[in-house]
Structure formats: C-alpha cells, structure tokens
Amino acid sequence: MPPLQQRDHQRPSARAVGGSPLAGLRVLFINWRERNDPQAGGAELFCSALASQFGADGAEVTLFTSRPRGARPQAVPDGLNAVRSGGRWSVYPRAAWFMARNGGRFDAIIDSSNGIPFFSPLFARRRTAVVGVIYHVHQEQFSLHFRWPLSAIGRALERHGTRLVYGQRPMAVISPSTRAEVRCRLGYQGPLFVVPVAADTGQPESRRRLPSPRVVCLGRLVPHKRVELLLEAVPQLLPRWPDLAVDVIGDGPSLPVLRARAEHLGVGKVVRFRGFLPASARDRLLSQAWALAQPALNEGFGLSVLEASAHGVPAIACSVPGLVDAIRVGETGWLASEGVSFASTLEQAIASLADEREAAAYAERCRRWANQFSWAQSASRLVAIVASELDRVARSRSGERERRETSDLCCTAVFDDISTEASSRLRRSVRRTDLWREGEDQVAVTFYGADEPGVRRILERNGLEAEDATVRVATTISLLHGSAALEL
Amino acid sequence: MESSPPVHAQSTGTQLPQGEARRDSSRQRGRESESESEAYLELVIPVLNEEPRIGRTLNAVTDYLERQPYLASVIVVDNGSVDRTAEIVQRFGGSGTIPVDLIGCSRRGKGAAVRTGVLASCAAVVGFSDADLATPIESLWPCLAELRGGGVVIGSRHCAGAEPSRSRKRARRLGAWLFRRLTRAMVPGVRDTQCGFKLFDGDVARELFGECTIDGFAFDVEVLRRARQRGVPITEVPVPWASSSGSTFRYLRDGPQVARDMLRLLLRRSS
C-alpha cells in the first residue's frame, strides 16, 4: 500500500485537507468483530481498511476486536497489532479492561459503535483523542433482536449512553443519513463528520452483461434486508421477461424462510440462492448482471450498492436512509419513492436497461460514481478528524475558545478558473476537516459549520476574493464527495 | 375580508428597492438569484430538519403566490438541517415561476434564522411563516390588505375574530397562557406575539431586525417591542391556526432560553 499522500496526489478527488500528522502516533481501533469473523460485514471492512491505511501512513496501530473461534488472541496481520479477546458480549468488558490497563499508551482511540459503543472516554486519558464511528443507528433493531428488558437497555445505552459519555467528542459517520439519525434520533451533541465507505474491488472485472435480464441481490440474509420484496416482485416481472434470472448472494438466518417463500411463489427456478461466495465468484456474477436489487429497510450507506456501481451495475432500492445516499436517482439507479412498490420500480428499471445504450450510459456513470470513493481518501478524512481532535484537546487544556460556532450547517464554495497561487492560499485557509475537491481548473471546498457570510469571512481573512466563489448551502451529496458542482 | 383589494407594488407608498447597493448587500448574505430585485413581496421560511414536509409547504406557498397579482419570492433559511431539506429546497428553486432561494444561518435559533432571512431581503414587503404552515398561506391576503398603511401586520390566534385552537396539550396551553400574560406587559396592545406569521413593510423590517439580538423563540417579542418603542403601527389580523406535530420547540431545552431572553428584554427597558 503506498503512503496516503502519494495516493492522494494521483487521484484528483475529494479528501480532507491537511498533511498527514500520523507518523509515530499510537492509535487504537476498537471494533466489535474481526475482519475474518464469519459474521463480519461492512463495519468490519471499514475498520480494518482504515486501520491498515493508518498503519501504512506511519501510525502504530492496534486493532482490538472480539475473538472468533479458532483465531489467535494476538497477531500481526498487515503490520497491525491485532488484539482479539472476548465474544459477542464479553468483548465490551474486555475492551474496557484493555483500555484501563493500556489506555495511557495511546494518542488516539477510534471507537466503533455497533449499536452499543465501547465508552472509551471513560477509560481514556484526558490527552487522548477519542473519535467515535457510527455506521448506522440501531434503535429499532434492538427490539427486532432482543426482548424487553434487554432491548430497552440497548436502546438506552445507544441513545443516552452515547450522548452522556461522548459529550462533545467528534463522531465519524459513514453517510449523511447516519449523520441525520445520530443527530435527530440519538440526540448527540458533538460534531459529526462524514467518512464514507469505499468499494473494495481492486480492478473491477470487465463488464460482460448477459443478453437476458439478470438481477443480483447482495448481502447478509437478515430480516431487515427484506429480500422477500425482491422475491415477490419476480412473478410480476416474468410475463414480460420470461428469461429473467435472479441471484441471491449471501448467507444468513433468513435463508430457509426465503427459500420457502420462493418455492411458495413458484419462482424457485428463477431465483438461485448462491450462498456466501468468495470475492472472485461474486465479482463474476456482478459483472454479468443487469442490475442490483437492494430492498433493505435501512442501511448505513449501502456498501453493496457501491460495490455493484464499481462493476458498472446500477441499483434499485427503496427510498430509505443510507440507500438514498448510495444511489443517485436517474444516474446510477432507481429509488422506489413513497407509495410506489419496489416491484414496479424494478420493472421500470429493467425496461430502461433493456436499451443497450441506456444501459451503457448507466454503467459508465456507476463506475464514475464508485470511483469518487476510496479507502485512502476516507482514511485521510478520519486522520483529519483525529488530528483536529488532538488539537482541540490541547486547546481546551490550555483554556482556548473555539472560533467557529458548532452548527450542522455546511456550505460549499466553488471556485472556477482558480490560479495555482490562489488555490494554495485557499488550501491554507481551510480547516483539516473541511472537504477539498479539485477538478481541472475548479476547486470546491465544503466548510463544516459555516454559513455563506462565514465562508466569505474565512476567504477574505486569507486574502482571497470572496466574489470569485459561488457559495451555497451544502447538500448531503457534497458531504459525501466534497462537492455537488463537480459531480458525474 | 375578501373584498379587500390585493396590494400592487405601485399602489402603496412603499418604494420598490432600487439600485445595486441593496442587491449587493443581499448577495453578500448568500443569495445568488437575480430575480429578487423584482419581487414586491418576499416570504422568509426558517427551516430545521423539515425534509418530510418542506416540499409540500413550498408547493402550497408557490401555488398560492403564483396566483397573486404581485411578484413574490421565497427565502428559505436553513438553520443547520442534517437531513435532505437543502436538496429539496434547492431543487425546488429552479422549477417554478416563483423564485425560491436557500440561504444558511449557522447561528442556532429561529430568531437568528428569521433575522438572516429578513436582512437578506430587499422587497417592499417582507413576511415570515412557519415551515409547517400552521397558519395557512391564504392568510397572506387579509394581512397584506391591512399592511397598506405600512408598519407591521401580525397573524393572531387570540384577537377578536380568531378561533384559538384547543388541540394542544394542557401543559403547553398553560405555558402559552403564562407567556401571553408576560408579553402583554412588554408589548402593550398585542394579544398574540408568537404566531409564526407576520408581515412587515420591507424597510421597517430590515431596520427592526438589524437591531435585534435574540436568537431564540422569544425573538418575536423583541421585534414587536422595538416596533412599539419606535411608534411603528402593529395590526393584529385573526388567522386560523392548526397545531401540527413535529414542532422544534422543546420545553426543557427551549423554555429556559426563552425565559432568559425575556428577562434580558425586561432589564433592557429599565436600563
């Protein structure tokens, strides 16, 4: 893995601003599960990808997770120092014990919440920067998986526990939808920064779309993924596309129920349950598919959508949190809006994709969309959050006050035809956590917590002409990839 | 009420804003649209996480304004929404004949948001309305008719002719009643300071709001009090009002702030 800085220069895309202050820093990542855990999902991918990026960038990284059966308690995969201890529940007290004993060794703790966070501020030293990571909010899921009173305890820990323990510490959230849920549903008060996921496909296979419509569904088979919506749509599609094929890739507790449902609907021959597939087999199926169906009830972001996009496969989903961020309607996929069934949206999508030219245009836009995201760029955003939190901790210990008011309002300033000199001056005037994005001769900066006059003041303070910039309230898309103006 | 003629730009004593200076200042406050200088009326709508209903509200407002004989535009002020409010408003901006601008306000509070919107305006008449349209937009007509003499026209749920809604919770009714008793002393002659529907002569509004400092929910009281102190006429017009769920006012969070702000206003008089 090349060092972060180098990757960034090769790639003219969004990244958090500022150099990498990671060298020599001791960073502890805590996550519920290990990457190779049979139950691992997007959260584990995010954590291990970012931990390796931190390691490659010079940080001394320790990754604490639960210990899957058969795994060694300590290991050094990819230069990371992995500590594995505890099971599904006992990982929480064990992580607490680990932090209590070793907490002073770390400059920064990155604490992933999988419903319940690890409450690291209780165990960290005052000079340690604690950054939380939230993939999505679990409030409803507690009652799906647990009975009262466990479900109520889980909800309270996620909501009040997080708010009280983490206070004003920054949180990294993987999507604008999660940001909204953490603010509105958890009532969290501290600053929230979007650190998106990325599609982890090295070199996407060349696209070999099959002549007959094939729809792929990708993900763990659990109730809230609502794969049955896809199954129920099949009978409606068959009269028009008798050669339709549906591949369900993934395993999970819902598999027997879904199989039975498919038989009951009489689509057992059309729908194939492929089970869990290794990456190469999965990628081959994806590269042949017409579309990805993702009928989930909610997602943090919808990593499978991004993975499909990387293969040039557009996606169909419902208009729900997370997926509204992952899919750009009319550009990279379709969203069933309120009152429209998933089945008819799927039907409409397949009808459009039957046109070869339309399909090629979708494929091209999908690839460009997926290319907006990379683990290197997400890692540099997380680095920026850690660095600015280290600064904040140092400042608050010396009693200094914050200049920018904490507001959730963000503004994007777009400069056309900016000179190299002005661009580098602009570069120096933005905060590390602000989002920087460069096009050919355009620069877009998304400022966290600033309104239009605030952005103009920042620009003028640094000797830049505010008149040269178009400043607008940032949309959720600009928080994901830096700008709405330089899109697709 | 229906017999009152709509007010045309030319028929009032208020001058339409002229010159570049005004437009420049409003552009500096973040507005990009050029059409603003033509509008006779600008309606400010402060929003905070209104994704579920802002689309419906803007539809209702622009539908209504399109049918009016004067030119109007809408200024939506985002007070830091984390949901997709900004997208919806920006998409709306380019779709109809009524310009809808979105500007941001990073100071928290409804008062700060409304102030930002009013100070970014430049029309002869400036009004503001809640994002949930608790007072239907149709109330603009009778209010505008009353505004012909200039000054301030406020929607009222408690003056003669109004039918106060009783659907709210008892605790909230009690709080509102206490608040009204208190404000009656501070803004004499006004029975309902808190209705989220008010119209101003544009220059008066910009002058009054330019001096205001309260960011929270008590900003109405401050504006009306300043208007009273300057002798600006305040007219109350009975308006219907429907309480809706999803108010951003929280008793425990905002109540103490309102109390502090009211105290500040009271002390300011004695000093």
mmCIF file of N, CA, C and O in Angstrom, chain A residues 111-175:
data_model
loop_
_atom_site.group_PDB
_atom_site.id
_atom_site.type_symbol
_atom_site.label_atom_id
_atom_site.label_comp_id
_atom_site.label_asym_id
_atom_site.label_seq_id
_atom_site.Cartn_x
_atom_site.Cartn_y
_atom_site.Cartn_z
ATOM 1 N N ASP A 111 -13.260 4.421 18.132
ATOM 2 C CA ASP A 111 -14.165 3.549 18.858
ATOM 3 C C ASP A 111 -15.416 3.339 18.000
ATOM 4 O O ASP A 111 -16.208 4.251 17.819
ATOM 5 N N SER A 112 -15.559 2.148 17.439
ATOM 6 C CA SER A 112 -16.703 1.891 16.555
ATOM 7 C C SER A 112 -17.906 1.446 17.353
ATOM 8 O O SER A 112 -17.809 0.524 18.151
ATOM 9 N N SER A 113 -19.020 2.071 17.099
ATOM 10 C CA SER A 113 -20.247 1.680 17.763
ATOM 11 C C SER A 113 -21.034 0.760 16.844
ATOM 12 O O SER A 113 -21.311 1.095 15.711
ATOM 13 N N ASN A 114 -21.367 -0.407 17.365
ATOM 14 C CA ASN A 114 -22.191 -1.323 16.587
ATOM 15 C C ASN A 114 -23.507 -1.448 17.320
ATOM 16 O O ASN A 114 -23.886 -2.504 17.776
ATOM 17 N N GLY A 115 -24.188 -0.352 17.468
ATOM 18 C CA GLY A 115 -25.358 -0.312 18.328
ATOM 19 C C GLY A 115 -24.945 0.235 19.677
ATOM 20 O O GLY A 115 -25.414 1.264 20.106
ATOM 21 N N ILE A 116 -24.033 -0.476 20.330
ATOM 22 C CA ILE A 116 -23.534 -0.001 21.620
ATOM 23 C C ILE A 116 -22.050 0.326 21.460
ATOM 24 O O ILE A 116 -21.289 -0.504 20.982
ATOM 25 N N PRO A 117 -21.651 1.538 21.831
ATOM 26 C CA PRO A 117 -20.233 1.891 21.705
ATOM 27 C C PRO A 117 -19.423 1.293 22.851
ATOM 28 O O PRO A 117 -19.980 0.689 23.764
ATOM 29 N N PHE A 118 -18.120 1.466 22.797
ATOM 30 C CA PHE A 118 -17.247 0.889 23.823
ATOM 31 C C PHE A 118 -16.993 1.855 24.987
ATOM 32 O O PHE A 118 -16.228 1.538 25.877
ATOM 33 N N PHE A 119 -17.600 3.018 24.946
ATOM 34 C CA PHE A 119 -17.487 4.008 26.027
ATOM 35 C C PHE A 119 -16.046 4.326 26.382
ATOM 36 O O PHE A 119 -15.698 4.491 27.552
ATOM 37 N N SER A 120 -15.213 4.441 25.360
ATOM 38 C CA SER A 120 -13.796 4.665 25.632
ATOM 39 C C SER A 120 -13.483 5.969 26.363
ATOM 40 O O SER A 120 -12.465 6.014 27.061
ATOM 41 N N PRO A 121 -14.294 7.046 26.257
ATOM 42 C CA PRO A 121 -13.937 8.241 27.031
ATOM 43 C C PRO A 121 -13.837 7.970 28.529
ATOM 44 O O PRO A 121 -13.126 8.674 29.242
ATOM 45 N N LEU A 122 -14.532 6.921 29.000
ATOM 46 C CA LEU A 122 -14.468 6.610 30.428
ATOM 47 C C LEU A 122 -13.101 6.058 30.819
ATOM 48 O O LEU A 122 -12.703 6.134 31.980
ATOM 49 N N PHE A 123 -12.395 5.474 29.841
ATOM 50 C CA PHE A 123 -11.143 4.791 30.163
ATOM 51 C C PHE A 123 -9.920 5.513 29.613
ATOM 52 O O PHE A 123 -8.803 5.197 29.972
ATOM 53 N N ALA A 124 -10.145 6.461 28.701
ATOM 54 C CA ALA A 124 -9.017 7.131 28.060
ATOM 55 C C ALA A 124 -8.472 8.235 28.948
ATOM 56 O O ALA A 124 -9.190 8.793 29.777
ATOM 57 N N ARG A 125 -7.196 8.545 28.764
ATOM 58 C CA ARG A 125 -6.607 9.698 29.448
ATOM 59 C C ARG A 125 -7.148 10.987 28.842
ATOM 60 O O ARG A 125 -7.633 10.988 27.719
ATOM 61 N N ARG A 126 -6.986 12.068 29.555
ATOM 62 C CA ARG A 126 -7.540 13.341 29.073
ATOM 63 C C ARG A 126 -6.854 13.825 27.799
ATOM 64 O O ARG A 126 -7.459 14.481 26.974
ATOM 65 N N ARG A 127 -5.572 13.491 27.646
ATOM 66 C CA ARG A 127 -4.877 13.980 26.455
ATOM 67 C C ARG A 127 -5.137 13.111 25.223
ATOM 68 O O ARG A 127 -4.700 13.429 24.125
ATOM 69 N N THR A 128 -5.826 11.995 25.421
ATOM 70 C CA THR A 128 -6.105 11.100 24.301
ATOM 71 C C THR A 128 -7.290 11.620 23.485
ATOM 72 O O THR A 128 -8.300 12.015 24.050
ATOM 73 N N ALA A 129 -7.131 11.601 22.163
ATOM 74 C CA ALA A 129 -8.245 11.995 21.300
ATOM 75 C C ALA A 129 -9.135 10.780 21.077
ATOM 76 O O ALA A 129 -8.655 9.739 20.646
ATOM 77 N N VAL A 130 -10.416 10.907 21.412
ATOM 78 C CA VAL A 130 -11.350 9.814 21.167
ATOM 79 C C VAL A 130 -12.266 10.213 20.015
ATOM 80 O O VAL A 130 -12.877 11.275 20.039
ATOM 81 N N VAL A 131 -12.320 9.381 18.989
ATOM 82 C CA VAL A 131 -13.213 9.628 17.867
ATOM 83 C C VAL A 131 -14.139 8.428 17.741
ATOM 84 O O VAL A 131 -13.677 7.293 17.629
ATOM 85 N N GLY A 132 -15.436 8.665 17.810
ATOM 86 C CA GLY A 132 -16.400 7.577 17.655
ATOM 87 C C GLY A 132 -16.678 7.328 16.183
ATOM 88 O O GLY A 132 -16.502 8.216 15.354
ATOM 89 N N VAL A 133 -17.085 6.116 15.861
ATOM 90 C CA VAL A 133 -17.511 5.807 14.497
ATOM 91 C C VAL A 133 -18.895 5.176 14.584
ATOM 92 O O VAL A 133 -19.102 4.249 15.369
ATOM 93 N N ILE A 134 -19.848 5.705 13.833
ATOM 94 C CA ILE A 134 -21.188 5.108 13.816
ATOM 95 C C ILE A 134 -21.561 4.796 12.374
ATOM 96 O O ILE A 134 -21.476 5.654 11.497
ATOM 97 N N TYR A 135 -21.930 3.553 12.133
ATOM 98 C CA TYR A 135 -22.321 3.125 10.785
ATOM 99 C C TYR A 135 -23.799 3.402 10.565
ATOM 100 O O TYR A 135 -24.196 3.970 9.586
ATOM 101 N N HIS A 136 -24.595 2.942 11.491
ATOM 102 C CA HIS A 136 -25.991 3.358 11.455
ATOM 103 C C HIS A 136 -26.591 3.221 12.838
ATOM 104 O O HIS A 136 -26.001 2.625 13.723
ATOM 105 N N VAL A 137 -27.759 3.827 13.001
ATOM 106 C CA VAL A 137 -28.400 3.861 14.303
ATOM 107 C C VAL A 137 -29.272 2.618 14.439
ATOM 108 O O VAL A 137 -29.972 2.232 13.519
ATOM 109 N N HIS A 138 -29.185 1.966 15.616
ATOM 110 C CA HIS A 138 -29.809 0.656 15.783
ATOM 111 C C HIS A 138 -31.105 0.692 16.580
ATOM 112 O O HIS A 138 -31.604 -0.368 16.921
ATOM 113 N N GLN A 139 -31.607 1.888 16.914
ATOM 114 C CA GLN A 139 -32.730 1.955 17.858
ATOM 115 C C GLN A 139 -33.827 0.914 17.611
ATOM 116 O O GLN A 139 -34.247 0.234 18.529
ATOM 117 N N GLU A 140 -34.286 0.769 16.367
ATOM 118 C CA GLU A 140 -35.370 -0.203 16.123
ATOM 119 C C GLU A 140 -34.870 -1.634 16.179
ATOM 120 O O GLU A 140 -35.597 -2.536 16.537
ATOM 121 N N GLN A 141 -33.613 -1.821 15.754
ATOM 122 C CA GLN A 141 -33.139 -3.188 15.630
ATOM 123 C C GLN A 141 -33.026 -3.902 16.969
ATOM 124 O O GLN A 141 -33.071 -5.119 17.023
ATOM 125 N N PHE A 142 -32.888 -3.117 18.067
ATOM 126 C CA PHE A 142 -32.804 -3.775 19.365
ATOM 127 C C PHE A 142 -34.050 -4.603 19.625
ATOM 128 O O PHE A 142 -33.968 -5.728 20.105
ATOM 129 N N SER A 143 -35.221 -4.061 19.275
ATOM 130 C CA SER A 143 -36.434 -4.824 19.569
ATOM 131 C C SER A 143 -36.649 -5.950 18.556
ATOM 132 O O SER A 143 -37.415 -6.871 18.806
ATOM 133 N N LEU A 144 -35.981 -5.878 17.403
ATOM 134 C CA LEU A 144 -36.059 -6.996 16.457
ATOM 135 C C LEU A 144 -35.263 -8.194 16.960
ATOM 136 O O LEU A 144 -35.629 -9.336 16.727
ATOM 137 N N HIS A 145 -34.155 -7.902 17.635
ATOM 138 C CA HIS A 145 -33.251 -8.983 18.009
ATOM 139 C C HIS A 145 -33.357 -9.405 19.472
ATOM 140 O O HIS A 145 -32.951 -10.496 19.820
ATOM 141 N N PHE A 146 -33.844 -8.510 20.344
ATOM 142 C CA PHE A 146 -33.888 -8.835 21.767
ATOM 143 C C PHE A 146 -35.275 -8.556 22.316
ATOM 144 O O PHE A 146 -36.025 -7.750 21.783
ATOM 145 N N ARG A 147 -35.559 -9.260 23.438
ATOM 146 C CA ARG A 147 -36.808 -8.976 24.123
ATOM 147 C C ARG A 147 -36.576 -7.909 25.177
ATOM 148 O O ARG A 147 -35.452 -7.651 25.572
ATOM 149 N N TRP A 148 -37.692 -7.333 25.663
ATOM 150 C CA TRP A 148 -37.609 -6.471 26.813
ATOM 151 C C TRP A 148 -37.127 -7.311 27.990
ATOM 152 O O TRP A 148 -37.523 -8.462 28.070
ATOM 153 N N PRO A 149 -36.283 -6.887 28.893
ATOM 154 C CA PRO A 149 -35.758 -5.527 29.030
ATOM 155 C C PRO A 149 -34.434 -5.308 28.288
ATOM 156 O O PRO A 149 -33.950 -4.193 28.271
ATOM 157 N N LEU A 150 -33.884 -6.380 27.687
ATOM 158 C CA LEU A 150 -32.601 -6.204 27.008
ATOM 159 C C LEU A 150 -32.691 -5.148 25.909
ATOM 160 O O LEU A 150 -31.798 -4.318 25.739
ATOM 161 N N SER A 151 -33.806 -5.185 25.154
ATOM 162 C CA SER A 151 -33.949 -4.234 24.049
ATOM 163 C C SER A 151 -33.974 -2.803 24.572
ATOM 164 O O SER A 151 -33.362 -1.909 23.990
ATOM 165 N N ALA A 152 -34.668 -2.607 25.706
ATOM 166 C CA ALA A 152 -34.764 -1.252 26.265
ATOM 167 C C ALA A 152 -33.401 -0.788 26.774
ATOM 168 O O ALA A 152 -33.027 0.377 26.605
ATOM 169 N N ILE A 153 -32.658 -1.724 27.379
ATOM 170 C CA ILE A 153 -31.321 -1.366 27.868
ATOM 171 C C ILE A 153 -30.427 -0.987 26.688
ATOM 172 O O ILE A 153 -29.706 0.011 26.713
ATOM 173 N N GLY A 154 -30.501 -1.785 25.618
ATOM 174 C CA GLY A 154 -29.701 -1.495 24.426
ATOM 175 C C GLY A 154 -30.020 -0.124 23.867
ATOM 176 O O GLY A 154 -29.120 0.671 23.579
ATOM 177 N N ARG A 155 -31.320 0.162 23.739
ATOM 178 C CA ARG A 155 -31.722 1.468 23.201
ATOM 179 C C ARG A 155 -31.200 2.605 24.075
ATOM 180 O O ARG A 155 -30.688 3.601 23.578
ATOM 181 N N ALA A 156 -31.328 2.429 25.395
ATOM 182 C CA ALA A 156 -30.896 3.491 26.304
ATOM 183 C C ALA A 156 -29.383 3.691 26.231
ATOM 184 O O ALA A 156 -28.896 4.822 26.248
ATOM 185 N N LEU A 157 -28.634 2.570 26.134
ATOM 186 C CA LEU A 157 -27.178 2.705 26.058
ATOM 187 C C LEU A 157 -26.780 3.420 24.771
ATOM 188 O O LEU A 157 -25.908 4.283 24.772
ATOM 189 N N GLU A 158 -27.451 3.055 23.669
ATOM 190 C CA GLU A 158 -27.085 3.678 22.405
ATOM 191 C C GLU A 158 -27.423 5.164 22.429
ATOM 192 O O GLU A 158 -26.652 5.994 21.965
ATOM 193 N N ARG A 159 -28.574 5.482 22.992
ATOM 194 C CA ARG A 159 -29.034 6.860 22.920
ATOM 195 C C ARG A 159 -28.412 7.713 24.026
ATOM 196 O O ARG A 159 -27.580 8.581 23.764
ATOM 197 N N HIS A 160 -28.810 7.423 25.265
ATOM 198 C CA HIS A 160 -28.361 8.284 26.362
ATOM 199 C C HIS A 160 -26.909 8.011 26.713
ATOM 200 O O HIS A 160 -26.169 8.932 27.038
ATOM 201 N N GLY A 161 -26.521 6.738 26.661
ATOM 202 C CA GLY A 161 -25.139 6.390 26.979
ATOM 203 C C GLY A 161 -24.174 7.123 26.068
ATOM 204 O O GLY A 161 -23.222 7.756 26.527
ATOM 205 N N THR A 162 -24.429 7.056 24.773
ATOM 206 C CA THR A 162 -23.537 7.722 23.824
ATOM 207 C C THR A 162 -23.503 9.216 24.094
ATOM 208 O O THR A 162 -22.442 9.830 24.140
ATOM 209 N N ARG A 163 -24.680 9.800 24.283
ATOM 210 C CA ARG A 163 -24.736 11.251 24.450
ATOM 211 C C ARG A 163 -23.971 11.694 25.698
ATOM 212 O O ARG A 163 -23.200 12.655 25.666
ATOM 213 N N LEU A 164 -24.200 10.966 26.788
ATOM 214 C CA LEU A 164 -23.603 11.400 28.046
ATOM 215 C C LEU A 164 -22.102 11.140 28.078
ATOM 216 O O LEU A 164 -21.336 11.958 28.558
ATOM 217 N N VAL A 165 -21.681 9.980 27.579
ATOM 218 C CA VAL A 165 -20.270 9.605 27.718
ATOM 219 C C VAL A 165 -19.394 10.323 26.693
ATOM 220 O O VAL A 165 -18.297 10.765 27.003
ATOM 221 N N TYR A 166 -19.886 10.468 25.468
ATOM 222 C CA TYR A 166 -19.027 11.033 24.419
ATOM 223 C C TYR A 166 -19.077 12.555 24.370
ATOM 224 O O TYR A 166 -18.175 13.187 23.815
ATOM 225 N N GLY A 167 -20.158 13.144 24.936
ATOM 226 C CA GLY A 167 -20.231 14.602 25.075
ATOM 227 C C GLY A 167 -19.948 15.357 23.792
ATOM 228 O O GLY A 167 -20.695 15.283 22.838
ATOM 229 N N GLN A 168 -18.833 16.092 23.770
ATOM 230 C CA GLN A 168 -18.507 16.938 22.618
ATOM 231 C C GLN A 168 -17.451 16.293 21.723
ATOM 232 O O GLN A 168 -16.853 16.955 20.884
ATOM 233 N N ARG A 169 -17.231 15.001 21.891
ATOM 234 C CA ARG A 169 -16.203 14.364 21.056
ATOM 235 C C ARG A 169 -16.729 14.159 19.647
ATOM 236 O O ARG A 169 -17.914 13.933 19.447
ATOM 237 N N PRO A 170 -15.828 14.243 18.658
ATOM 238 C CA PRO A 170 -16.298 14.112 17.281
ATOM 239 C C PRO A 170 -16.667 12.672 16.954
ATOM 240 O O PRO A 170 -16.113 11.734 17.526
ATOM 241 N N MET A 171 -17.618 12.534 16.062
ATOM 242 C CA MET A 171 -18.017 11.213 15.588
ATOM 243 C C MET A 171 -17.834 11.188 14.079
ATOM 244 O O MET A 171 -18.195 12.146 13.388
ATOM 245 N N ALA A 172 -17.311 10.072 13.591
ATOM 246 C CA ALA A 172 -17.289 9.861 12.154
ATOM 247 C C ALA A 172 -18.510 9.021 11.816
ATOM 248 O O ALA A 172 -18.760 8.007 12.450
ATOM 249 N N VAL A 173 -19.295 9.463 10.849
ATOM 250 C CA VAL A 173 -20.473 8.715 10.419
ATOM 251 C C VAL A 173 -20.269 8.374 8.943
ATOM 252 O O VAL A 173 -19.625 9.133 8.225
ATOM 253 N N ILE A 174 -20.789 7.229 8.511
ATOM 254 C CA ILE A 174 -20.423 6.806 7.160
ATOM 255 C C ILE A 174 -21.298 7.419 6.072
ATOM 256 O O ILE A 174 -21.001 7.263 4.903
ATOM 257 N N SER A 175 -22.364 8.108 6.452
ATOM 258 C CA SER A 175 -23.200 8.702 5.402
ATOM 259 C C SER A 175 -23.980 9.875 5.970
ATOM 260 O O SER A 175 -24.164 9.986 7.177
#
